[in-house]
Backbone as JSON, one array per atom type, in Angstrom:
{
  "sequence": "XXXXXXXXXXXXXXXXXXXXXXXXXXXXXXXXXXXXXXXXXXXXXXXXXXXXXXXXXXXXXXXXXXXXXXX",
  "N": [[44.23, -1.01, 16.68], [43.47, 1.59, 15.66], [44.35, 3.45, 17.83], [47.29, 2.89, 17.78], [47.76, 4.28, 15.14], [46.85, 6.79, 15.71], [44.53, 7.65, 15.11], [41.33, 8.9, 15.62], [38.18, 8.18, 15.6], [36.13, 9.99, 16.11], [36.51, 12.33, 15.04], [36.02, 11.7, 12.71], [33.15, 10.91, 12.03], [29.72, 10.63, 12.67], [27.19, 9.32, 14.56], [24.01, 8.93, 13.02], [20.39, 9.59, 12.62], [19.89, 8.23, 9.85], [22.47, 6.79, 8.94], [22.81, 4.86, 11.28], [21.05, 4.76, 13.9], [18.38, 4.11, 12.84], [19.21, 1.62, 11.89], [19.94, -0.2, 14.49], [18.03, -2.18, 17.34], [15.74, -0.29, 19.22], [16.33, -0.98, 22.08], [19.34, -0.77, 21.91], [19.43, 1.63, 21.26], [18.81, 3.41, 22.79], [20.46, 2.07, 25.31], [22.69, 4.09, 24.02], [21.95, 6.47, 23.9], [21.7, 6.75, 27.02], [24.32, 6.29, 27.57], [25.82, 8.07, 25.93], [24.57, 10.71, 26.41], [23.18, 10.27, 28.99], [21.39, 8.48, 31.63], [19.27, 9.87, 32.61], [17.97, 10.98, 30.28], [17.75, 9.03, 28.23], [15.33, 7.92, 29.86], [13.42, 9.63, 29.57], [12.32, 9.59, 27.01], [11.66, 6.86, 26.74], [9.24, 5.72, 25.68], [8.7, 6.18, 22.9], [8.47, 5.48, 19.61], [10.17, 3.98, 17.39], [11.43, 5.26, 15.0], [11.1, 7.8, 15.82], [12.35, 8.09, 18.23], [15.29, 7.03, 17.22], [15.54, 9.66, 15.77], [15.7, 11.26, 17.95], [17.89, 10.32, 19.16], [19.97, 11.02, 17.59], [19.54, 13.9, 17.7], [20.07, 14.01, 20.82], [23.25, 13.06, 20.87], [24.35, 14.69, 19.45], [27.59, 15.95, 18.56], [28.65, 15.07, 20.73], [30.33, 13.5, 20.82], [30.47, 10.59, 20.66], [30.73, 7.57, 20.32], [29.98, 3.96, 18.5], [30.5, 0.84, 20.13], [32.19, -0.89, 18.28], [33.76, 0.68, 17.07]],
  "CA": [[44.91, -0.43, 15.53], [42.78, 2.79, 15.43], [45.54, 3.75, 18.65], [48.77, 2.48, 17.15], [48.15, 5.02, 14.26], [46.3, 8.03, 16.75], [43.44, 7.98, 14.75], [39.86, 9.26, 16.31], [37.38, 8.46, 14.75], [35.35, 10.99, 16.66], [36.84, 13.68, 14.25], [35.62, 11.8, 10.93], [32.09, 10.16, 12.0], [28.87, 10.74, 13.84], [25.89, 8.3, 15.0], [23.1, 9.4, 13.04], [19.22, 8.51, 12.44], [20.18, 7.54, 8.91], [23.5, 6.09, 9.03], [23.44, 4.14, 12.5], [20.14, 4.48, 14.71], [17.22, 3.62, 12.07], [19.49, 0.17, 12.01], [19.51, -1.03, 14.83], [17.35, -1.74, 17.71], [15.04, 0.43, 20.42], [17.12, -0.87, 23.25], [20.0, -0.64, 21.57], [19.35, 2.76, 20.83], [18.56, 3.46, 24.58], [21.38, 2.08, 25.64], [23.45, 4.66, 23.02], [21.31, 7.12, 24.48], [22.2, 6.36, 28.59], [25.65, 5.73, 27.63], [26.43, 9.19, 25.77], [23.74, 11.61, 27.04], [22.91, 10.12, 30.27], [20.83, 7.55, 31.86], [18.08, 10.24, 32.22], [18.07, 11.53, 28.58], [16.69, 7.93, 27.53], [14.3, 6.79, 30.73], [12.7, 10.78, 29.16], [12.19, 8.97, 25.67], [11.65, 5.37, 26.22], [7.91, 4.98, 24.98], [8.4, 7.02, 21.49], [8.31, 4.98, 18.21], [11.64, 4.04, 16.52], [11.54, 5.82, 14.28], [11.42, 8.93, 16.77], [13.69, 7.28, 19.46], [16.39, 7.32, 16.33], [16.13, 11.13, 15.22], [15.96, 12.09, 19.22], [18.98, 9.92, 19.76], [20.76, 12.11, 16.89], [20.11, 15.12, 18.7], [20.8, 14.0, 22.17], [24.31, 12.94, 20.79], [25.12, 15.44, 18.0], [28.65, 16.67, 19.28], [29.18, 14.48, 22.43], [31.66, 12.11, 20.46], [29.81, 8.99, 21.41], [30.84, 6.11, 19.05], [29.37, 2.92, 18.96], [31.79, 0.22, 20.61], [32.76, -1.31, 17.46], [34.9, 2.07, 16.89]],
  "C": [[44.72, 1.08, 15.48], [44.2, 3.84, 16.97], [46.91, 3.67, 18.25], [48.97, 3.65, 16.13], [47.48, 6.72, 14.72], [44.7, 7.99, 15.84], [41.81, 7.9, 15.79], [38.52, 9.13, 15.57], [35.88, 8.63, 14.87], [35.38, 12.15, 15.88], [36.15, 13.04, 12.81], [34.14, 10.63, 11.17], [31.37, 10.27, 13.1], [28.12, 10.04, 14.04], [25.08, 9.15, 13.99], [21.8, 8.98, 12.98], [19.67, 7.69, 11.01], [21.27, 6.32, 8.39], [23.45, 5.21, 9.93], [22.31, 3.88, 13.01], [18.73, 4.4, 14.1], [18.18, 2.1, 11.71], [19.84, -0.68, 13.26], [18.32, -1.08, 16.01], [17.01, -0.92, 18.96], [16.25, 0.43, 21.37], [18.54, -1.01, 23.21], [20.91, 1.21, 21.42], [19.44, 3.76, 21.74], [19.64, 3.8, 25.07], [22.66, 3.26, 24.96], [23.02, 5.78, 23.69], [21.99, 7.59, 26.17], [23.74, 6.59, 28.32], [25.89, 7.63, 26.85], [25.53, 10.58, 25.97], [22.94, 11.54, 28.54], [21.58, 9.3, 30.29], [18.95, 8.11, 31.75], [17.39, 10.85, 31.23], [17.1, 10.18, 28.12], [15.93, 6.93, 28.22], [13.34, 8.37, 30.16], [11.95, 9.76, 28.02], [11.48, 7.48, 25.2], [10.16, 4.76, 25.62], [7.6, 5.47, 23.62], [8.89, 5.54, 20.47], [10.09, 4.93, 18.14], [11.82, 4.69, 16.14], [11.81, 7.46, 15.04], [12.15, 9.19, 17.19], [14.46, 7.23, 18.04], [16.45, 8.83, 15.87], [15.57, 12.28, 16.82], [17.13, 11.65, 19.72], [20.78, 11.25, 18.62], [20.95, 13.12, 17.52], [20.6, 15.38, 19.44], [22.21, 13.89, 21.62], [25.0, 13.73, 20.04], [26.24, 16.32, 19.4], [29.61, 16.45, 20.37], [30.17, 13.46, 22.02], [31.78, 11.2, 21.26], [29.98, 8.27, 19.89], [30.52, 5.01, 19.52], [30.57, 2.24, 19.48], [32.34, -0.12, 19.16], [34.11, 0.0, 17.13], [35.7, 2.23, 17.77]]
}
């Protein structure tokens, strides 16, 4: 649908720790990680706390218009 009407919704929503990566989990988070900052961005990271690993996954991605799949 989000195609049929052009919409991006890279222009109106970002991953963040609060919104997105304090819900769900670690290797989830990883994978979000690998997938829009690169594989070696989150084998750097992988023994930090959740809570960490979610407001380092913010940074790595702030800007790279990485959306989760559901989007």
């Amino acid at each position: 649908m989000s195609t049929a009407i052009e919409l991006d919704m890279a222009d109106w929503w970002e991953a963040s720790a609060g919104n997105y990566f304090s819900r769900i989990t670690k290797d989830a988070i990883l994978a979000a990680i690998a997938e829009g900052a690169g594989p070696e961005a989150a084998a750097r990271i992988k023994g930090v706390s959740k809570g960490e690993l979610a407001r380092v996954a913010e940074v790595e991605l702030k800007d790279k218009r990485w959306l989760p799949s559901p989007f």
